C-alpha atoms as a printed R data frame, in Angstrom:
   type eleno elety resid chain resno      x      y       z
1  ATOM     1    CA   MET     A     1 60.613 50.760 224.340
2  ATOM     2    CA   THR     A     2 64.030 49.153 224.881
3  ATOM     3    CA   ILE     A     3 66.057 49.949 228.018
4  ATOM     4    CA   ASN     A     4 69.979 49.511 227.649
5  ATOM     5    CA   ILE     A     5 71.629 49.366 230.977
6  ATOM     6    CA   THR     A     6 75.406 50.334 231.362
7  ATOM     7    CA   ARG     A     7 76.833 50.119 234.932
8  ATOM     8    CA   ASN     A     8 80.206 51.514 236.159
9  ATOM     9    CA   GLU     A     9 81.474 52.502 239.661
10 ATOM    10    CA   GLU     A    10 80.077 56.133 239.442
11 ATOM    11    CA   LYS     A    11 76.674 55.454 237.879
12 ATOM    12    CA   THR     A    12 74.197 53.375 236.102
13 ATOM    13    CA   THR     A    13 72.938 54.720 232.736
14 ATOM    14    CA   LEU     A    14 69.637 53.838 231.360
15 ATOM    15    CA   ALA     A    15 69.459 54.429 227.651
16 ATOM    16    CA   ILE     A    16 65.771 54.672 226.702
17 ATOM    17    CA   LEU     A    17 64.947 53.859 223.032
18 ATOM    18    CA   GLY     A    18 61.421 54.430 221.655
19 ATOM    19    CA   ARG     A    19 58.326 55.632 223.269
20 ATOM    20    CA   LEU     A    20 57.744 56.149 226.900
21 ATOM    21    CA   ASP     A    21 54.021 56.033 227.359
22 ATOM    22    CA   THR     A    22 51.112 54.237 229.166
23 ATOM    23    CA   SER     A    23 52.111 50.780 227.982
24 ATOM    24    CA   THR     A    24 55.997 51.032 228.458
25 ATOM    25    CA   SER     A    25 56.252 53.141 231.535
26 ATOM    26    CA   PRO     A    26 55.759 50.262 233.992
27 ATOM    27    CA   LYS     A    27 58.841 48.682 232.579
28 ATOM    28    CA   LEU     A    28 60.918 51.841 233.169
29 ATOM    29    CA   GLN     A    29 59.424 52.269 236.639
30 ATOM    30    CA   GLU     A    30 60.333 48.680 237.608
31 ATOM    31    CA   THR     A    31 63.822 49.040 236.199
32 ATOM    32    CA   LEU     A    32 64.506 52.563 237.539
33 ATOM    33    CA   LEU     A    33 63.349 51.440 241.290
34 ATOM    34    CA   SER     A    34 65.470 48.252 240.910
35 ATOM    35    CA   GLU     A    35 68.702 50.154 239.839
36 ATOM    36    CA   PHE     A    36 68.168 52.724 242.661
37 ATOM    37    CA   GLY     A    37 68.833 49.766 244.935
38 ATOM    38    CA   LYS     A    38 72.274 49.210 243.256
39 ATOM    39    CA   ALA     A    39 73.614 52.778 242.256
40 ATOM    40    CA   LYS     A    40 73.712 56.140 243.853
41 ATOM    41    CA   HIS     A    41 73.498 58.035 240.670
42 ATOM    42    CA   ILE     A    42 71.022 56.917 237.843
43 ATOM    43    CA   GLU     A    43 71.534 58.719 234.484
44 ATOM    44    CA   LEU     A    44 68.720 58.507 231.904
45 ATOM    45    CA   ASP     A    45 69.947 58.824 228.326
46 ATOM    46    CA   PHE     A    46 67.179 60.114 226.197
47 ATOM    47    CA   ALA     A    47 69.133 60.325 222.834
48 ATOM    48    CA   GLU     A    48 66.766 57.714 221.337
49 ATOM    49    CA   LEU     A    49 63.587 58.614 223.121
50 ATOM    50    CA   VAL     A    50 61.070 59.759 220.505
51 ATOM    51    CA   TYR     A    51 58.025 60.429 222.696
52 ATOM    52    CA   VAL     A    52 56.972 60.789 226.517
53 ATOM    53    CA   SER     A    53 53.462 60.749 227.734
54 ATOM    54    CA   SER     A    54 52.077 61.827 231.147
55 ATOM    55    CA   ALA     A    55 52.394 58.244 232.424
56 ATOM    56    CA   GLY     A    56 56.117 58.603 231.612
57 ATOM    57    CA   LEU     A    57 56.401 61.936 233.292
58 ATOM    58    CA   ARG     A    58 54.853 60.321 236.252
59 ATOM    59    CA   VAL     A    59 57.694 57.649 236.421
60 ATOM    60    CA   LEU     A    60 60.311 60.342 236.063
61 ATOM    61    CA   LEU     A    61 58.877 62.186 238.940
62 ATOM    62    CA   LEU     A    62 58.770 58.906 240.967
63 ATOM    63    CA   GLY     A    63 62.399 58.408 240.040
64 ATOM    64    CA   GLU     A    64 63.328 61.964 241.328
65 ATOM    65    CA   LYS     A    65 61.507 61.492 244.575
66 ATOM    66    CA   THR     A    66 63.039 58.118 245.064
67 ATOM    67    CA   ALA     A    67 66.664 59.632 244.493
68 ATOM    68    CA   LYS     A    68 65.972 62.364 247.031
69 ATOM    69    CA   ALA     A    69 64.551 59.973 249.623
70 ATOM    70    CA   GLN     A    70 67.649 57.745 249.323
71 ATOM    71    CA   GLY     A    71 70.194 60.450 248.982
72 ATOM    72    CA   SER     A    72 70.877 59.346 245.442
73 ATOM    73    CA   ARG     A    73 70.685 61.262 242.241
74 ATOM    74    CA   GLN     A    74 68.851 61.036 238.823
75 ATOM    75    CA   SER     A    75 69.891 63.053 235.962
76 ATOM    76    CA   ILE     A    76 68.740 63.079 232.203
77 ATOM    77    CA   VAL     A    77 70.960 63.734 229.295
78 ATOM    78    CA   ASN     A    78 70.802 63.964 225.555
79 ATOM    79    CA   VAL     A    79 67.250 65.287 225.331
80 ATOM    80    CA   SER     A    80 65.929 66.140 221.869
81 ATOM    81    CA   PRO     A    81 64.398 69.641 221.391
82 ATOM    82    CA   ASP     A    82 60.896 68.006 220.892
83 ATOM    83    CA   ILE     A    83 61.131 66.097 224.380
84 ATOM    84    CA   ARG     A    84 62.739 69.074 225.944
85 ATOM    85    CA   GLU     A    85 59.617 71.228 224.934
86 ATOM    86    CA   VAL     A    86 57.385 68.624 226.720
87 ATOM    87    CA   PHE     A    87 59.300 69.029 229.863
88 ATOM    88    CA   GLU     A    88 59.220 72.936 229.503
89 ATOM    89    CA   ILE     A    89 55.410 72.970 228.763
90 ATOM    90    CA   THR     A    90 54.682 70.726 231.842
91 ATOM    91    CA   GLY     A    91 57.013 72.443 234.181
92 ATOM    92    CA   PHE     A    92 59.065 69.267 234.680
93 ATOM    93    CA   SER     A    93 62.177 71.270 233.472
94 ATOM    94    CA   ASN     A    94 62.162 72.948 236.939
95 ATOM    95    CA   VAL     A    95 61.800 69.652 238.817
96 ATOM    96    CA   LEU     A    96 64.039 67.147 236.954
97 ATOM    97    CA   HIS     A    97 67.930 67.458 236.627
98 ATOM    98    CA   PHE     A    98 69.222 67.748 233.170
99 ATOM    99    CA   GLU     A    99 72.877 67.626 232.182
């Protein structure tokens, strides 16, 4: 997994490329929590995300909880139909914010 970071005045975008699974989710968690210390809005761009496991879902939930606790915002964009199906089956489509 690769994380490309783009920052501007309004938000920080984390473009996730590859697989978000047990071996890569700690990297996203570390990056996500670090970026919440710098920005009020974190946008996760999943255009190049090909797989997400339960470990990845856990990190996304942690991001959502962190955003709420800090008065920040986490949003997800460019979700493929296959990845969206994972969110719908697990119920995460009702918990996470998609744009």
